Structure formats: C-alpha cells, structure tokens
XYZ file of C-alpha atoms in Angstrom:
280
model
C 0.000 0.000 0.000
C 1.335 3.605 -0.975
C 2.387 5.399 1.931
C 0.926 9.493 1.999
C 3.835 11.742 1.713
C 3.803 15.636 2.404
C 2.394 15.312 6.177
C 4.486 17.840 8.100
C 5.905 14.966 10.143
C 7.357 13.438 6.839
C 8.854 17.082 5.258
C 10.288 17.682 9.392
C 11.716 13.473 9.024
C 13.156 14.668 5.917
C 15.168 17.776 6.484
C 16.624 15.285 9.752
C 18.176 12.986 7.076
C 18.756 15.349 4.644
C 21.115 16.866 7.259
C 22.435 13.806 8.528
C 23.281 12.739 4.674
C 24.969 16.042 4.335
C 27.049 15.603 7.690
C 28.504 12.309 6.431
C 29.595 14.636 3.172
C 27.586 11.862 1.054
C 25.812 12.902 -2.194
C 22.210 11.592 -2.742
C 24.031 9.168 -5.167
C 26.068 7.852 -2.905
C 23.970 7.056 -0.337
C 21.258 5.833 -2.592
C 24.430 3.998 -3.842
C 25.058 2.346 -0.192
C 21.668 1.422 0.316
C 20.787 -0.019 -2.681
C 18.129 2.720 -3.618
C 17.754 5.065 -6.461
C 18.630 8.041 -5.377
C 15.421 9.704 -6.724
C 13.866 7.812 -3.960
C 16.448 9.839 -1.549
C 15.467 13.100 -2.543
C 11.796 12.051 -2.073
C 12.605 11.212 1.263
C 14.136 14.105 2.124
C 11.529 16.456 0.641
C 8.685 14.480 2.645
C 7.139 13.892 -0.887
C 7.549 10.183 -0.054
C 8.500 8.768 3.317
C 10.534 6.175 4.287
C 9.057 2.710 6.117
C 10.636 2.623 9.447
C 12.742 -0.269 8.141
C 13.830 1.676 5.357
C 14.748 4.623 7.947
C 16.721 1.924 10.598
C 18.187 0.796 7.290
C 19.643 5.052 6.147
C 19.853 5.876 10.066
C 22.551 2.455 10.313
C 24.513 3.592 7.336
C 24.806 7.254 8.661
C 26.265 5.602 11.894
C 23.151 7.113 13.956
C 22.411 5.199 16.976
C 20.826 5.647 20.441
C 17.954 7.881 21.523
C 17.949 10.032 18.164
C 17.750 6.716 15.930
C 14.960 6.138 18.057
C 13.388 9.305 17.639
C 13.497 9.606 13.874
C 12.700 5.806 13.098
C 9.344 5.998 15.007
C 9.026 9.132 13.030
C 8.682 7.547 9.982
C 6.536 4.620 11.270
C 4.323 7.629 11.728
C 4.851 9.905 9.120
C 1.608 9.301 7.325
C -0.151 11.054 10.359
C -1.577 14.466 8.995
C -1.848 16.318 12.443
C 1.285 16.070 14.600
C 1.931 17.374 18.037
C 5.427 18.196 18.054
C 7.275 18.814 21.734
C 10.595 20.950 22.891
C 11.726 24.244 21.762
C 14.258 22.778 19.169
C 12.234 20.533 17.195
C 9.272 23.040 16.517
C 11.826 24.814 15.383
C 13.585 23.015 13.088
C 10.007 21.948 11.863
C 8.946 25.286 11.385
C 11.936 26.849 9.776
C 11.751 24.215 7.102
C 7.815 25.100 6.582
C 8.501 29.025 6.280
C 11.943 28.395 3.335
C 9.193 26.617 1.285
C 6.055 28.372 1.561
C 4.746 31.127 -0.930
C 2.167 32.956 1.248
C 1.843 32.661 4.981
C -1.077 34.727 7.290
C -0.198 34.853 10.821
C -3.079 35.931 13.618
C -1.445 37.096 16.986
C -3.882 38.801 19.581
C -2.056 39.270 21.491
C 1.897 39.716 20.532
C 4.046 41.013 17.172
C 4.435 38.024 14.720
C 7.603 36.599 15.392
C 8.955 37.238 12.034
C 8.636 41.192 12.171
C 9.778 41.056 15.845
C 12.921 43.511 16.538
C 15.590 41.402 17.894
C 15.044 43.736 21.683
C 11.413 42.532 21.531
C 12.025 39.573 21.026
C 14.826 39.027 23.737
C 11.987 40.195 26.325
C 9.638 38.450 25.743
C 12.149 35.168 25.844
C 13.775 36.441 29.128
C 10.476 37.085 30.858
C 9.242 33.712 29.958
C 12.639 32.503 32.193
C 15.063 32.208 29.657
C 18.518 32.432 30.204
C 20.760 35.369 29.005
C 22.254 32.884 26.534
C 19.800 30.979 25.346
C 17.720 34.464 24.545
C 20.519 35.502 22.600
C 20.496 32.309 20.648
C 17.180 32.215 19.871
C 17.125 35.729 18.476
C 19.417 35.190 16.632
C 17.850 32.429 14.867
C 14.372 34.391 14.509
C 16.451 37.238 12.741
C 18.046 34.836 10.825
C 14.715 33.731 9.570
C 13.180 36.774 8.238
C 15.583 36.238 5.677
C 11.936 34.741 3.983
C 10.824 37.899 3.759
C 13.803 39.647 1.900
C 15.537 37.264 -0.137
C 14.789 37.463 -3.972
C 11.367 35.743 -4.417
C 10.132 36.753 -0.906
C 7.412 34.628 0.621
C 3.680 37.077 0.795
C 2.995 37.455 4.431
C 0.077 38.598 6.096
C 0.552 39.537 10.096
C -3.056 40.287 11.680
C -2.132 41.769 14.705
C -4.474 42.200 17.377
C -5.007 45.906 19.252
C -4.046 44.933 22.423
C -0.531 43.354 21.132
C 0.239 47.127 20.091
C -1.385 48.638 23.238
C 0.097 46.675 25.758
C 3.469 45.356 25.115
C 5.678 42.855 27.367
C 8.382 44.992 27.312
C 10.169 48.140 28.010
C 8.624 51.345 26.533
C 11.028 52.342 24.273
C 11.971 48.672 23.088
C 8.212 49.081 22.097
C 8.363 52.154 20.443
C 11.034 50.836 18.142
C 9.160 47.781 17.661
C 6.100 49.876 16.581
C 8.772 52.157 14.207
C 10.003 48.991 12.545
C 6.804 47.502 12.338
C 5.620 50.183 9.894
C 8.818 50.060 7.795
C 7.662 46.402 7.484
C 4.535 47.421 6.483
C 6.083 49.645 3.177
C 7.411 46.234 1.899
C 5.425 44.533 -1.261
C 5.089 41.549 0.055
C 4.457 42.466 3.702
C 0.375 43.239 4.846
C -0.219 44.806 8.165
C -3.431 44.552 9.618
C -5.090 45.721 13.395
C -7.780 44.066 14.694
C -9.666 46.304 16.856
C -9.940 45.625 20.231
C -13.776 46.481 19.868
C -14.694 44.123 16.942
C -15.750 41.483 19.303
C -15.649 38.191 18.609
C -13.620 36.327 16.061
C -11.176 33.356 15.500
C -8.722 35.178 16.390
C -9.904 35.157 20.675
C -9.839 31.775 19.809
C -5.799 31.796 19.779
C -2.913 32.745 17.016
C -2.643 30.566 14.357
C -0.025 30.499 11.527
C -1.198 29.804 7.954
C 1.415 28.332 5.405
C 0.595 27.515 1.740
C 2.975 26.185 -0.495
C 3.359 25.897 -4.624
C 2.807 22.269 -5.026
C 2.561 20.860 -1.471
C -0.830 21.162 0.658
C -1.103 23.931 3.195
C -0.363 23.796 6.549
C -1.236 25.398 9.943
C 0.663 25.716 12.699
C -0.120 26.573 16.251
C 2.295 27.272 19.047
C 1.637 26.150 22.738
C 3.974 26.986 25.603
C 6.672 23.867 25.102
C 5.085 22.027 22.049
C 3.560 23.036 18.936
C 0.960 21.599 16.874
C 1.008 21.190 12.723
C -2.167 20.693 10.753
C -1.890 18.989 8.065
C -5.784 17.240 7.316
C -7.775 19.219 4.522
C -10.941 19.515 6.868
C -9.173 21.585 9.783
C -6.983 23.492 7.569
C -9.518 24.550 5.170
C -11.400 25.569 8.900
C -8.245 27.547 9.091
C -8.752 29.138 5.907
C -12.179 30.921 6.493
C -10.995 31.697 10.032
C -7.820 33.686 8.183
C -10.460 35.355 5.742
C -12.766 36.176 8.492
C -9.653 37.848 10.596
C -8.836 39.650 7.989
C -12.204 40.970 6.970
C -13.075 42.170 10.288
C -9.720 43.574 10.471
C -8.753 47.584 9.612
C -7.057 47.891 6.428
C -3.491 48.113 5.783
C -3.681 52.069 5.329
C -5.727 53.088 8.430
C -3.744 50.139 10.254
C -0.353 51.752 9.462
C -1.999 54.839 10.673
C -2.961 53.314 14.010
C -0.015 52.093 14.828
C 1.547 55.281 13.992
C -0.733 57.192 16.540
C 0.176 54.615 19.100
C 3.624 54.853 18.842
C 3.209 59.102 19.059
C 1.493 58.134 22.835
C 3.999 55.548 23.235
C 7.339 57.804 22.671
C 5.445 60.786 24.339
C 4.870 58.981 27.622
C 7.032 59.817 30.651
C-alpha cells in the first residue's frame, strides 16, 4: 500500500536525514548507492514527498552511523509519518520543523492577539519576551538570533507574501520596556512599506472572532498542501488534514475581513507609537 507523503511529520523526518546525509559529506548518489536505492527515492525522502518505512529509515539511520535515543526518535518518526496532524514537543524541534515550513512556503497569514508576529519582531522585543518567559541570558541571545536569521523569507529574492493580523491589544500593551516598544512599533511600519508584507489591526472592539480563539499560523505552499501551525507553551501543533486546515482558511479570511485595512492600520499604529514615545 502507498504510503501518503507531504504530512508535516514526513517534510520535518526529511530535512533530519537530509542533514544527517549532508554531515557524512555523502551525495544523494552515494547514499542511494550504499543502500541499494535510487537516489530519486532519496530526494523524495528528504523532501517528505515520499517517506521512508521505518525499516527503510533503521536501514539510512545504520549507514549514517546514527544510533541511540535520536535513531529512536526519527525511526518511530517515519513509522508515523503518514499522520496528517502532529503534536510536536521541545523548543528545538518546533523549530527546526517550522523553519523548514517558512523556506518553502509562498504565502503565509499569521493571527497574533495578542503579541508582534515573530517574524517582524525587533531582535530587543524579542529578547523580552524570551527572558520574561525565564530564559537564560544565553539561550535568549540564541534564539534571536535564529528568529532574525529567519526573516531572511521575507527579503531574499522571491520573498514569501505574508500577512501579520495583529491584534489591538498586542500594540497597546506590550511585554516589554517602553522604548523597546516604540522601536518595535517604528520597525513595524517600515515592514509594512514592503510589497510583500500586509499589516493589519484588529480592533480591540470588533468582538468576537477566531482570532480570541488563539494565534494561528497559515502556510501555503506551490505544489505541497497547506499547513497550519499553532504554538503552545513547550510544544507546537502542525495541521496537516484538509478539513481543519480549510477551517483555518475561512478563520484567516474572516480575521482579515473584520480587520482595519493596511492604510488606516499603518496609521494606528503610527498614533500609538506618538502616545507611546510621548509617555514619561
């Protein structure tokens, strides 16, 4: 029976053995080579198109010399990598996941109530927010740099479209200093002059929408299905199934139709940053 490639648990198995390939310095002809395989089937592996069995991943992981808890890991991976909704825990796998999901997408809406989508964070807001929630001094700095490191998305040459809906009370009241938030709201509208970049408010006196419901991340892709991804507070969840992302869907459209539009949005945010840098 044909296994169902493109889950977000088979693309995040993939980029795991596409590194692992390219940290044993072995082409995809050489290891396809080693194990017998075309190595067309090795690049579908790695791009999730077409997951491995779990044999055929205890098979790669034993040639790459990968043993112990992280041969574990990935093998039961792919004995699940059909699953279209995955609940993914710790800090460094969402991330890896993620990252992955955000290189390959073409257009990606993110909802946030409450806080600046992490991708047009400034790297002070970000470091706040990371050292109130009890990170350490290093870690912070890590992980910033990593989040500036993946805005890249948004500037490279064919720059993902990205849509942040941005809740009232994220601009209102910020976790953080006053003039790390002032900043944040001056780079947030030099985001906002960018082609490819959409900034929208949600008033705080719309009332209900999907959006009180929680932030959600949309990603679409060019010839894989879309996916949504929701962040918890040490685990993340991907979406994957065409019923709940398509639920998704209308909850993006109906964000973004009860939100202000780009213009009188930029203009908000500019009148909160005048109270904002004007406050003693």
């Amino acid at each position: 029976m044909a296994r169902t490639g493109d889950t977000p648990r088979a693309r995040a198995l993939g980029a795991e053995l596409q590194h692992l390939r390219e940290l044993a310095g072995l082409s995809t002809r050489q290891l396809a080579a080693q194990l017998g395989k075309n190595n067309v089937t090795i690049t579908r592996w790695e791009t999730g198109q077409y997951p491995p069995t779990a044999e055929d991943a205890a098979r790669l992981l034993g040639t790459l010399g990968v043993t112990g808890a992280y041969y574990d890991e990935l093998v039961e991976m792919a004995r699940d990598a059909d699953d279209p909704n995955w609940v993914l825990p710790g800090v460094d796998k969402q991330l890896s996941a993620l990252i992955k999901f955000e290189r390959t997408a073409t257009l990606m809406v993110d909802v946030q109530p409450l806080l600046i989508p992490g991708l047009l964070q400034t790297s002070d807001y970000a470091r706040s927010i990371m050292l109130a929630a009890g990170g350490s001094e290093g870690d912070a700095d890590h992980r910033v740099q990593i989040r500036m490191g993946r805005r890249e998305v948004l500037t490279r040459n064919r720059p993902v479209e990205f849509v942040a809906v941005i809740g009232e009370y994220a601009l209102r009241y910020p976790p953080c200093d006053r003039l790390v938030m002032a900043d944040q709201l001056a780079h947030l509208r030099s985001w906002s002059r960018m082609d490819n970049v959409t900034v929208q408010v949600l008033p705080a006196e719309q009332g209900w929408s999907p959006a009180l419901d929680g932030p959600f991340l949309l990603l679409e892709f060019p010839r894989a299905r879309p996916i949504v991804h929701l962040e918890h507070y040490r685990s993340s969840v991907s979406l994957f199934n065409k019923r709940d992302v398509a639920d998704y869907q209308e909850a993006a459209d109906t964000v973004r139709k009860a939100a202000m539009s780009p213009e009188d949005s930029v203009e908000l945010i500019a009148d909160i940053a005048n109270t904002v840098e004007t406050t003693e």
